[in-house]
Amino acid sequence: MKKKASVLVSALLVGALIVTGCGTKTATPTATTGSNASGDVIKIGVFEPMTGANAAGGALEVDGIKLANKLYPEVNGKKVELVLVDNKSDKVEAASAASRLVEKEKVSAIIGSWGSSLSMAAGDIVKKAQVPAVAASATNPLVTKNNDFYFRVCFIDPFQGKVMANYAFNNLKAKKVAIVQEVSNDYSIGLAKFFTDSFKQLTGDNDAIVGVANYNTGDQDFSAQLTNLKAKNPDVIFAPGNFTESSLIIKQARQLGIKAPFIGGDTWEVPEFIEVGKEAVEGATFSTFFTSEKPITPESEKFLAEFRKANPGVEPAAVTALGYDAYITILDAIKRANSADPVKIKEQLAKTKDFPGAAGMITLDENGDAVKDAVIKQVKNGKFAFMDIIKAK
Amino acid sequence: MEFSTFLQHLANGISLGSLYALVAIGYTMVYGTLRLINFAHGDIFMMTTYFAFYGVTTFMLPWYLSFVLAIILTMALGVVLEAGAYRPLRDAPKISIMISAIGASFLLENLATVLFGGRPKAFPTVKALTDSIQIGSVSIQKLTFAIPIVTLVFLFGLLFLIHRTKTGMAMRAVAKDYETAGIMGVNVNQTISKTFAIGSMLAAVGALMWGLKFPQIVPLMGIMPGLKAFIAAVIGGIGNIKGAMIGGFILGIGEIMIVAFAPSLSGYRDAFAFIFLIVILLFKPTGLTGEKIAEKV
């Protein structure tokens, strides 16, 4: 009896070990390109989720970075080498991936990561090591706040939240909105908050948000949360979060007979969102950074032509364009600094002004954030369709 | 809360609970025979969904054929795993075999990541099962009826196998004391292989139902269902098949009700499962079904 109990307890401990063990495996580089480190090579580190919940988003971003590296393989007469590290969609892994890049690989700059939480996990590390990092699509304001070494080539969530609140209020004529948020994801929490503030202001109604449902990364069953929201009868449901959970949420909502339209953020623009959600995600609407239907700069056209040549029949995702932009922005800063020294690169990055990127002109403000227009897209006939461009003021 | 909302929650809970139960039965069965907590159970579960996925997408098989094939392949995988990772350690201390199980689990997870990639794939949907029907204001997926029925069929099938057949008698003998059973003429290796085949079959059927209900598959998807099934098995009294079933339902319905009645806690429903496990281990370490471990398969 006692022995059996002890077997169970030890089993429990081992079980706990498995759970935590997954989160603390040391990072290993999944791919390196180019030759070994020497004086005529500049290393740029890339830390992106290649496995785990955000893998699809990370892969799309890496596509853009690699394409840019193929088109612009040299700067100041030196070869640029990408050092790609998988951060496994995990905050702890992201921190160790960034440490590895600055300490072991001695990179001059870092690109990444898809996911604000993952970027924020690396924030202190790049700041302490004084190596500049450029996030492609991390939109939470806290990524660059109080961190001179973190930059980004995309807009931030206060703007995105406002855009979607306006869309719900003006286009969908919503009065009552319910929110479904991922509590362990800084991106989701932040966007939900900015949306809530804007929407309350627009309606002038403090009770305009009729319900908030929480879930965790990796959850698969949302039936209980959605059943609660159904009883509140919202006009629209705002559900910012990973495409992974979001497509399941929308699917389950439809199965429960919830008819309200779903709106969300830029993370939804991943093919898997439609593949998993199928007809359930028809009509889902979100804000994003870029559309291949409206090339903005000559660089956009170059990017589109090269991307289509490399991937016949596929249109690039917004984060692919942003990954591309993060790379060429860093390259431009290295060119102007005329040095591979991280601190000098950082100084030039901060001065980036009217630089033409694939996803629009890039001017970094005092926080290191790009100010850009938002694009509204909707799932139509199993494809992401362009709807509108919302100007940044 | 309105009554119809409550009924909807109850339907959701039964649907989730029966899924946990189905996976937990396989878990507990292997434990009952071998005294081995097969940590790779959840990863075997994950492999099934990929077998079915490739059957439908790459080999263009109709879904039922692909599902049957996936079940057969999973059973083979379970048997191979036992022969490769557990059999050589059968006489070693219990902790060695448990470490080997963890190793097998990591091996399967990483193998799947290498083979299938880290990006999620859409599990093939079967319209006949995944559609919803409306009863009053309660909306129920047809799967919600199918899963408990499948679970019950397997439960009774398994109870019949164990208590009414020669193979079952051999399994019970091996569970009691495999060395003596071997001396008495029971083919121990074969019996344990059969146990693993059946345990893996239950994981496979559970995985297919899971895939239909949550149609998104990734290499790490087996971890949570595996842990939940383990918790369900412990709640019911690990080693006891009826107990695993009861544990699965308690866990599934409990999880849904926690969210239903305390929506602000909905981000912590997994924590609820683990807290429940700790409470059970503290106050009734043998589970709900018995004073002692009631029966060993």
XYZ file of C-alpha atoms in Angstrom:
690
model
C 0.000 0.000 0.000
C 2.688 2.425 1.054
C 4.961 1.209 -1.694
C 2.288 1.748 -4.315
C 1.688 5.248 -3.122
C 5.381 5.971 -3.377
C 5.460 4.587 -6.904
C 2.653 6.959 -7.783
C 4.361 9.919 -6.184
C 7.608 9.232 -7.995
C 5.652 8.838 -11.211
C 4.100 12.205 -10.578
C 7.492 13.770 -10.034
C 8.818 12.247 -13.207
C 5.730 13.512 -14.998
C 6.430 17.004 -13.753
C 9.991 16.572 -14.948
C 8.729 15.853 -18.439
C 6.578 18.953 -18.475
C 9.317 21.268 -17.296
C 11.997 19.319 -19.147
C 10.413 20.314 -22.438
C 10.849 23.927 -21.591
C 14.490 23.876 -20.658
C 16.256 21.908 -23.316
C 19.255 23.869 -24.469
C 18.953 25.639 -27.754
C 20.692 24.129 -30.709
C 21.197 25.927 -33.975
C 19.035 24.271 -36.616
C 20.872 25.648 -39.590
C 23.812 27.806 -40.386
C 24.675 29.081 -43.788
C 27.963 30.214 -45.204
C 31.475 29.698 -43.983
C 33.005 29.758 -40.524
C 33.494 32.988 -38.653
C 36.420 35.101 -39.741
C 37.268 38.730 -40.418
C 35.439 38.945 -43.742
C 32.087 37.634 -42.515
C 29.363 39.542 -40.708
C 27.054 37.354 -38.670
C 23.393 38.169 -38.231
C 21.551 36.014 -35.719
C 17.968 34.921 -36.322
C 15.915 33.539 -33.453
C 12.524 32.346 -34.536
C 10.031 29.637 -33.524
C 10.614 26.706 -35.889
C 8.777 24.207 -33.704
C 5.964 24.526 -31.186
C 2.785 26.588 -31.241
C 4.190 29.455 -33.356
C 6.166 27.357 -35.822
C 4.140 28.310 -38.888
C 4.533 32.023 -38.205
C 8.252 31.657 -37.570
C 8.737 29.702 -40.776
C 6.998 32.407 -42.842
C 9.207 35.069 -41.320
C 12.375 33.047 -41.925
C 11.336 32.653 -45.582
C 11.514 36.421 -45.950
C 14.839 36.713 -44.102
C 16.421 34.018 -46.269
C 15.088 35.596 -49.442
C 16.603 38.942 -48.454
C 19.885 37.232 -47.644
C 19.866 35.593 -51.080
C 19.307 38.942 -52.820
C 21.686 40.910 -50.617
C 24.385 38.471 -49.504
C 27.079 41.097 -48.971
C 27.581 44.405 -47.214
C 30.700 46.610 -47.179
C 32.455 43.917 -49.184
C 31.850 41.303 -46.500
C 29.696 38.232 -46.704
C 26.620 38.167 -44.453
C 26.066 34.897 -42.638
C 22.709 34.040 -41.059
C 22.808 32.050 -37.819
C 19.375 30.542 -37.346
C 18.306 29.316 -33.904
C 14.987 27.699 -33.045
C 13.356 29.278 -29.980
C 10.689 26.543 -29.866
C 7.830 29.009 -29.248
C 8.888 29.102 -25.612
C 9.912 32.121 -23.551
C 12.721 30.304 -21.722
C 14.043 28.873 -24.973
C 13.868 32.316 -26.565
C 16.059 33.790 -23.845
C 18.639 31.024 -24.156
C 18.545 31.262 -27.954
C 19.331 34.982 -27.751
C 22.122 34.359 -25.218
C 23.614 31.797 -27.496
C 23.610 34.230 -30.413
C 25.327 37.027 -28.528
C 27.723 34.974 -26.413
C 28.723 32.027 -28.524
C 28.043 33.125 -32.076
C 29.100 36.756 -31.485
C 26.592 38.104 -33.971
C 26.544 41.762 -34.981
C 22.764 42.049 -34.921
C 19.703 39.879 -34.322
C 16.424 39.433 -36.170
C 13.347 38.145 -34.353
C 11.146 36.918 -33.049
C 7.669 36.164 -34.309
C 5.610 36.648 -31.155
C 5.917 39.588 -28.782
C 6.349 37.352 -25.722
C 9.331 35.634 -27.294
C 10.916 38.936 -28.327
C 10.408 40.358 -24.842
C 12.073 37.304 -23.342
C 15.245 38.302 -25.217
C 14.967 42.008 -24.397
C 17.241 42.152 -21.373
C 19.821 39.888 -22.977
C 20.370 42.037 -26.069
C 20.331 45.177 -23.940
C 22.998 43.840 -21.605
C 25.135 42.455 -24.433
C 24.656 45.687 -26.414
C 23.695 43.912 -29.598
C 20.835 45.464 -31.574
C 17.769 43.346 -32.340
C 15.117 44.069 -34.943
C 11.761 42.350 -34.565
C 9.871 41.804 -37.775
C 6.298 41.410 -36.561
C 6.289 41.689 -32.745
C 3.652 44.344 -32.088
C 3.434 44.698 -28.298
C 4.677 48.170 -27.196
C 6.735 46.631 -24.386
C 9.113 44.961 -26.842
C 10.979 48.207 -27.530
C 9.963 50.261 -24.499
C 12.930 51.233 -22.301
C 15.204 49.224 -24.523
C 17.522 51.179 -26.829
C 18.688 47.985 -28.475
C 15.313 46.665 -29.619
C 13.728 47.931 -32.827
C 10.916 46.778 -35.059
C 9.810 47.269 -38.638
C 6.074 46.918 -37.948
C 3.396 49.039 -36.264
C 2.385 48.546 -32.626
C -0.747 47.216 -30.953
C -2.290 50.457 -29.663
C -2.719 51.355 -33.341
C -3.852 47.870 -34.336
C -6.323 47.718 -31.447
C -7.762 51.053 -32.507
C -8.066 49.951 -36.126
C -10.029 46.860 -35.171
C -12.221 48.725 -32.672
C -13.080 51.180 -35.438
C -13.789 48.340 -37.804
C -16.139 46.667 -35.311
C -17.913 49.925 -34.554
C -18.138 51.504 -38.025
C -18.232 48.577 -40.438
C -19.896 45.880 -38.358
C -22.110 48.323 -36.402
C -21.287 46.426 -33.214
C -22.523 47.713 -29.856
C -21.602 44.712 -27.679
C -18.337 42.870 -28.116
C -16.958 39.791 -26.379
C -13.231 39.154 -26.082
C -11.391 35.847 -26.163
C -7.779 36.255 -25.064
C -4.747 34.071 -24.513
C -3.696 34.858 -20.947
C -0.112 33.630 -21.274
C 0.570 35.691 -24.407
C 1.643 39.331 -24.022
C 0.591 40.046 -27.591
C -2.937 38.808 -27.016
C -3.413 40.513 -23.645
C -2.022 43.794 -24.968
C -4.124 43.845 -28.103
C -7.276 42.946 -26.158
C -6.619 45.842 -23.782
C -6.025 48.433 -26.537
C -9.107 47.217 -28.355
C -11.191 47.457 -25.195
C -10.042 51.032 -24.479
C -10.738 52.211 -28.021
C -14.066 50.447 -28.290
C -15.373 51.820 -24.988
C -14.367 55.281 -26.146
C -16.104 54.867 -29.496
C -19.371 53.610 -28.048
C -19.221 55.804 -24.966
C -20.487 52.746 -23.145
C -18.458 51.376 -20.237
C -20.251 48.040 -20.511
C -19.630 47.643 -24.235
C -17.449 44.602 -23.554
C -19.993 42.003 -22.468
C -17.661 39.141 -21.702
C -14.008 38.154 -21.546
C -12.906 34.545 -21.904
C -9.395 33.363 -21.103
C -7.420 30.430 -22.393
C -3.841 29.186 -22.355
C -1.338 28.511 -25.117
C -1.788 24.959 -26.296
C -5.395 24.574 -25.115
C -7.590 22.707 -27.529
C -10.988 22.698 -25.904
C -12.731 26.064 -25.690
C -16.302 24.830 -25.505
C -16.838 25.962 -21.908
C -15.544 29.506 -22.489
C -17.536 29.846 -25.694
C -20.721 28.523 -24.111
C -20.406 31.261 -21.494
C -19.960 33.908 -24.204
C -22.871 32.576 -26.240
C -25.168 33.302 -23.318
C -24.002 36.956 -23.422
C -25.081 37.273 -27.054
C -22.324 39.601 -28.389
C -22.533 41.329 -31.799
C -18.877 40.646 -32.557
C -16.142 38.552 -30.950
C -12.596 39.926 -30.848
C -10.139 37.044 -30.447
C -6.499 38.101 -30.798
C -4.123 35.187 -30.364
C -2.089 32.552 -32.156
C -3.610 31.148 -35.323
C -3.141 27.715 -33.726
C -5.776 28.215 -31.077
C -7.761 30.887 -32.908
C -8.834 28.635 -35.777
C -9.998 25.994 -33.291
C -11.847 28.647 -31.286
C -13.765 29.865 -34.326
C -14.510 26.320 -35.406
C -15.864 25.367 -32.001
C -17.878 28.577 -31.791
C -19.628 27.707 -35.060
C -20.280 24.182 -33.812
C -21.903 25.666 -30.718
C -24.125 27.770 -32.949
C -22.443 31.131 -32.307
C -23.144 33.299 -35.362
C -21.308 36.515 -34.386
C -18.442 37.527 -36.705
C -14.893 36.959 -35.435
C -12.224 39.641 -35.761
C -8.579 39.426 -34.746
C -5.004 40.563 -35.272
C -2.100 40.052 -37.656
C -1.143 36.609 -36.287
C -4.036 35.025 -38.176
C -2.424 35.496 -41.575
C -0.926 32.024 -41.827
C -2.105 29.340 -44.299
C -2.707 26.915 -41.401
C -5.392 29.230 -40.053
C -7.560 28.475 -43.094
C -6.445 24.854 -43.505
C -7.595 24.007 -39.980
C -10.558 26.353 -39.749
C -11.911 25.535 -43.231
C -15.404 26.947 -43.805
C -15.703 27.968 -40.153
C -13.184 30.826 -40.598
C -14.895 32.248 -43.701
C -15.512 35.913 -42.991
C -12.926 36.153 -40.216
C -11.405 39.635 -40.455
C -8.116 40.975 -39.100
C -5.597 43.764 -39.443
C -2.168 43.074 -40.853
C 0.907 44.813 -42.278
C 1.021 44.256 -45.971
C -0.844 42.983 -48.983
C 0.669 41.645 -52.169
C -2.198 43.237 -54.096
C -0.940 46.740 -53.361
C 2.848 47.046 -53.769
C 3.892 50.256 -52.029
C 7.550 50.811 -52.908
C 9.914 49.672 -55.687
C 11.342 47.338 -53.053
C 7.855 45.766 -52.671
C 7.830 44.970 -56.371
C 11.307 43.496 -56.254
C 10.345 41.416 -53.219
C 7.111 40.195 -54.834
C 8.823 39.289 -58.118
C 11.581 37.347 -56.356
C 9.190 35.648 -53.964
C 6.857 34.532 -56.760
C 9.807 33.286 -58.784
C 10.980 31.171 -55.837
C 7.471 30.028 -54.809
C 5.284 29.676 -57.904
C 1.576 29.943 -57.162
C 2.065 31.220 -53.596
C 1.489 34.767 -52.390
C 3.777 36.016 -49.625
C 2.394 36.542 -46.119
C 2.796 39.926 -44.463
C 5.315 38.544 -41.969
C 7.450 37.254 -44.840
C 7.701 40.807 -46.175
C 8.519 42.043 -42.678
C 11.215 39.408 -42.188
C 12.700 40.648 -45.451
C 12.463 44.240 -44.227
C 14.128 43.471 -40.896
C 17.102 42.054 -42.777
C 17.508 44.909 -45.282
C 17.046 47.519 -42.547
C 19.905 45.993 -40.569
C 22.018 45.782 -43.724
C 21.359 49.447 -44.436
C 22.463 50.348 -40.908
C 25.634 48.265 -41.257
C 26.374 50.044 -44.537
C 25.960 53.460 -42.945
C 27.961 52.479 -39.873
C 30.628 51.014 -42.158
C 31.383 48.593 -39.343
C 30.324 45.269 -37.890
C 30.388 46.693 -34.381
C 26.981 46.107 -32.734
C 26.885 49.450 -30.925
C 27.663 51.417 -34.092
C 25.008 49.467 -35.962
C 22.533 50.263 -33.208
C 23.268 53.983 -33.515
C 22.607 53.901 -37.254
C 19.483 51.756 -36.853
C 17.983 54.364 -34.560
C 18.464 56.969 -37.329
C 16.587 54.917 -39.968
C 14.400 57.355 -41.897
C 12.300 56.946 -45.057
C 13.965 53.658 -45.862
C 12.012 51.813 -48.563
C 11.102 48.307 -47.406
C 8.938 45.618 -48.996
C 6.069 46.401 -46.611
C 6.271 50.186 -46.956
C 8.527 53.046 -45.963
C 10.341 52.562 -42.669
C 10.958 55.435 -40.294
C 11.794 54.458 -36.756
C 10.462 56.729 -34.018
C 12.117 57.527 -30.668
C 11.046 54.116 -29.296
C 12.453 52.257 -32.291
C 8.995 51.499 -33.681
C 8.020 51.849 -37.330
C 4.949 53.933 -38.055
C 2.982 52.266 -40.824
C -0.459 51.871 -42.314
C -2.589 48.869 -41.411
C -4.179 46.563 -43.962
C -7.516 44.874 -43.315
C -7.944 41.384 -44.716
C -10.750 38.862 -44.625
C -10.963 35.146 -45.301
C -12.982 34.767 -48.503
C -13.442 31.524 -50.439
C -10.594 29.922 -48.551
C -8.130 32.777 -49.239
C -6.967 35.929 -47.505
C -8.593 38.780 -49.409
C -7.564 42.424 -49.216
C -10.288 44.770 -47.960
C -8.936 48.148 -46.929
C -5.891 50.200 -45.970
C -6.099 52.234 -42.759
C -3.686 55.192 -42.681
C -1.463 55.736 -39.684
C -1.874 59.270 -38.418
C -26.949 30.509 -15.405
C -29.785 29.460 -17.650
C -30.711 25.811 -17.732
C -29.969 25.463 -21.451
C -26.501 26.915 -20.933
C -25.930 24.413 -18.157
C -27.056 21.574 -20.412
C -24.632 22.781 -23.074
C -21.826 22.747 -20.530
C -22.801 19.258 -19.451
C -22.757 18.047 -23.053
C -19.316 19.623 -23.533
C -18.088 17.976 -20.339
C -19.322 14.515 -21.265
C -17.750 14.847 -24.685
C -14.360 15.855 -23.289
C -14.577 13.407 -20.382
C -15.261 10.416 -22.582
C -12.204 11.302 -24.663
C -10.025 11.377 -21.546
C -11.608 8.107 -20.442
C -10.821 6.390 -23.718
C -7.138 7.308 -23.534
C -6.968 6.597 -19.784
C -8.244 3.049 -20.223
C -5.261 2.203 -22.421
C -2.901 3.881 -19.973
C -4.236 2.011 -16.988
C -4.276 -1.309 -18.766
C -0.564 -1.257 -19.480
C 0.064 -0.193 -15.892
C -2.150 -2.990 -14.599
C -0.156 -5.659 -16.393
C 3.364 -4.329 -16.211
C 3.354 -1.888 -13.290
C 4.835 0.470 -15.863
C 3.608 3.995 -16.382
C 4.026 4.201 -20.105
C 4.930 7.843 -20.544
C 5.131 7.329 -24.275
C 1.379 6.630 -24.392
C 0.615 10.234 -25.351
C 3.219 10.150 -28.097
C 1.890 6.914 -29.502
C -1.422 8.757 -29.495
C 0.185 11.573 -31.500
C 1.688 9.181 -34.067
C -1.776 7.789 -34.855
C -3.038 11.169 -35.971
C -0.118 11.524 -38.378
C -0.660 8.015 -39.784
C -4.294 8.911 -40.437
C -3.337 12.317 -41.835
C -0.893 10.898 -44.376
C -3.267 8.068 -45.229
C -5.886 10.581 -46.304
C -3.675 13.292 -47.824
C -0.690 11.486 -49.355
C -2.165 8.086 -50.131
C -5.637 9.426 -50.912
C -7.360 6.676 -48.939
C -10.969 7.106 -47.835
C -11.034 8.225 -44.213
C -12.356 4.940 -42.732
C -9.635 2.901 -44.472
C -7.001 5.366 -43.406
C -8.278 5.254 -39.820
C -8.198 1.456 -39.712
C -4.696 1.471 -41.145
C -3.625 4.083 -38.588
C -4.926 1.890 -35.764
C -3.029 -1.141 -37.086
C 0.196 0.842 -37.506
C -0.154 2.267 -34.008
C -0.594 -1.224 -32.544
C 2.556 -2.311 -34.350
C 4.375 0.751 -33.023
C 3.286 -0.080 -29.469
C 4.540 -3.649 -29.780
C 7.866 -2.537 -31.285
C 8.283 0.061 -28.553
C 7.725 -2.515 -25.843
C 10.145 -4.968 -27.433
C 12.805 -2.297 -27.963
C 12.557 -0.050 -24.940
C 10.882 -2.011 -22.138
C 11.502 -5.729 -22.604
C 15.296 -5.540 -22.208
C 14.758 -3.763 -18.879
C 12.043 -5.972 -17.490
C 14.231 -7.339 -14.694
C 15.958 -4.005 -14.039
C 14.826 -1.712 -11.214
C 11.480 -0.001 -11.843
C 13.103 3.403 -12.163
C 15.217 2.283 -15.160
C 12.180 1.230 -17.112
C 10.462 4.499 -16.239
C 13.457 6.472 -17.519
C 13.376 4.367 -20.643
C 9.699 5.299 -21.072
C 10.573 8.976 -20.831
C 13.342 8.453 -23.358
C 10.916 6.737 -25.706
C 8.545 9.650 -25.297
C 11.210 12.212 -26.253
C 12.385 10.011 -29.085
C 8.893 9.871 -30.601
C 8.323 13.619 -30.163
C 11.578 14.567 -31.822
C 11.294 11.924 -34.500
C 7.874 13.286 -35.382
C 9.238 16.842 -35.479
C 11.995 15.771 -37.877
C 9.711 13.647 -40.056
C 6.565 15.765 -40.120
C 7.877 19.272 -39.335
C 6.916 21.593 -36.500
C 4.085 23.352 -38.320
C 0.566 22.243 -37.462
C -1.388 20.194 -39.959
C -5.125 20.020 -40.439
C -6.526 16.639 -39.459
C -8.992 15.352 -42.065
C -12.550 16.080 -41.025
C -15.389 13.623 -41.434
C -18.573 15.538 -42.075
C -20.813 12.716 -40.888
C -19.206 12.914 -37.442
C -18.147 16.510 -36.984
C -21.430 18.221 -37.908
C -23.529 19.613 -35.092
C -27.153 18.982 -34.392
C -29.465 21.310 -32.567
C -31.610 20.070 -29.674
C -33.608 22.992 -28.366
C -31.026 25.673 -27.781
C -28.281 23.134 -27.133
C -25.916 22.534 -30.019
C -24.168 19.190 -29.992
C -21.582 17.745 -32.329
C -22.452 14.231 -33.495
C -19.065 13.189 -32.138
C -20.335 14.001 -28.668
C -22.637 10.991 -28.963
C -20.173 8.835 -30.817
C -17.286 9.154 -28.359
C -19.057 7.877 -25.209
C -20.532 5.010 -27.235
C -17.113 4.050 -28.591
C -15.667 4.358 -25.081
C -18.336 2.091 -23.607
C -17.956 -0.472 -26.397
C -14.230 -0.635 -25.733
C -14.757 -0.762 -21.980
C -17.086 -3.753 -22.183
C -14.984 -5.397 -24.869
C -11.943 -5.060 -22.673
C -13.692 -6.314 -19.544
C -14.885 -9.318 -21.548
C -11.389 -9.961 -22.871
C -9.825 -9.795 -19.446
C -12.355 -11.796 -17.477
C -13.740 -14.244 -20.010
C -10.922 -15.247 -22.347
C -7.750 -17.256 -22.073
C -5.645 -14.271 -23.146
C -7.251 -12.267 -20.386
C -6.486 -14.956 -17.871
C -2.848 -14.896 -19.016
C -2.806 -11.122 -18.636
C -4.129 -11.335 -15.108
C -1.577 -14.004 -14.291
C 1.257 -11.897 -15.672
C -0.035 -8.899 -13.743
C 0.014 -10.881 -10.533
C 3.533 -12.257 -10.923
C 5.045 -12.661 -14.329
C 7.884 -14.932 -13.267
C 5.567 -17.484 -11.719
C 3.176 -17.134 -14.629
C 6.069 -17.941 -16.943
C 6.958 -21.032 -14.954
C 3.315 -22.104 -15.132
C 3.441 -22.088 -18.919
C 2.143 -18.621 -19.778
C 4.004 -17.064 -22.687
C 4.944 -13.886 -20.889
C 6.463 -11.995 -23.826
C 3.515 -12.724 -26.042
C 1.032 -11.730 -23.374
C 2.787 -8.433 -22.721
C 2.983 -7.764 -26.460
C -0.758 -8.298 -26.669
C -1.295 -5.933 -23.762
C 0.711 -3.271 -25.536
C -1.113 -3.883 -28.804
C -4.463 -3.400 -27.103
C -3.276 -0.438 -25.052
C -1.967 1.202 -28.211
C -5.198 0.436 -30.022
C -7.087 2.328 -27.326
C -4.652 5.219 -27.651
C -5.161 5.132 -31.418
C -8.949 5.175 -31.249
C -8.758 7.989 -28.694
C -6.366 9.893 -30.954
C -8.636 9.596 -33.981
C -11.586 10.883 -31.960
C -9.373 13.658 -30.588
C -8.240 14.575 -34.099
C -11.824 14.784 -35.294
C -12.828 16.958 -32.366
C -9.729 19.207 -32.412
C -8.589 18.974 -36.035
C -5.078 20.334 -35.666
C -2.084 18.071 -35.214
C 1.465 18.899 -34.077
C 4.304 16.654 -32.868
C 3.862 17.730 -29.233
C 0.091 17.309 -29.160
C 0.281 14.049 -27.196
C 1.799 15.536 -24.047
C -1.320 17.111 -22.539
C -3.773 14.327 -23.416
C -1.199 11.845 -22.092
C -0.919 13.691 -18.784
C -4.677 14.136 -18.525
C -5.218 10.453 -19.173
C -2.620 9.648 -16.530
C -4.416 11.917 -14.050
C -7.751 10.348 -14.947
C -6.261 6.903 -14.384
C -4.865 7.906 -10.988
C -8.130 9.531 -9.927
C -9.986 6.341 -10.760
C -7.330 4.118 -9.222
C -4.518 3.269 -11.584
C -4.680 -0.271 -12.875
C -8.454 -0.361 -12.668
C -10.189 -0.097 -16.013
C -13.623 0.959 -14.767
C -11.860 3.423 -12.506
C -10.039 4.990 -15.463
C -13.362 5.493 -17.179
C -14.873 7.150 -14.116
C -11.727 9.249 -13.642
C -11.870 10.438 -17.238
C -15.450 11.612 -16.898
C -14.815 13.328 -13.573
C -11.810 15.156 -15.019
C -13.534 16.210 -18.253
C -16.748 17.382 -16.642
C -14.829 18.986 -13.772
C -12.654 20.998 -16.163
C -15.627 22.297 -18.094
C -17.589 23.142 -14.945
C -14.687 25.054 -13.433
C -14.731 27.312 -16.485
C -18.520 27.441 -16.511
C -18.914 28.559 -12.904
C -15.685 30.514 -12.472
C -14.986 32.051 -15.907
C -12.127 34.155 -14.542
C -10.241 30.937 -13.753
C -10.546 29.615 -17.287
C -6.870 30.241 -18.014
C -5.984 27.828 -15.216
C -8.005 24.766 -16.047
C -4.940 22.592 -16.499
C -3.798 23.652 -13.065
C -7.143 22.427 -11.767
C -6.420 18.968 -13.153
C -3.036 18.830 -11.456
C -4.372 20.143 -8.148
C -7.062 17.494 -8.277
C -4.341 14.894 -8.832
C -2.376 16.084 -5.813
C -5.467 16.065 -3.614
C -6.300 12.538 -4.669
C -2.742 11.369 -4.028
C -2.788 12.957 -0.585
C -6.120 11.656 0.617
C -6.825 8.581 -1.416
C -3.634 7.473 -3.138
C -5.252 4.346 -4.511
C -7.902 6.348 -6.334
C -11.640 6.553 -5.993
C -12.481 2.979 -6.860
C -11.045 1.069 -3.991
C -9.484 0.719 -0.597
C -6.607 -1.143 -2.151
C -5.958 -1.429 -5.832
C -9.130 -3.283 -6.586
C -8.062 -5.495 -9.432
C -5.017 -5.709 -11.570
C -6.552 -5.781 -15.016
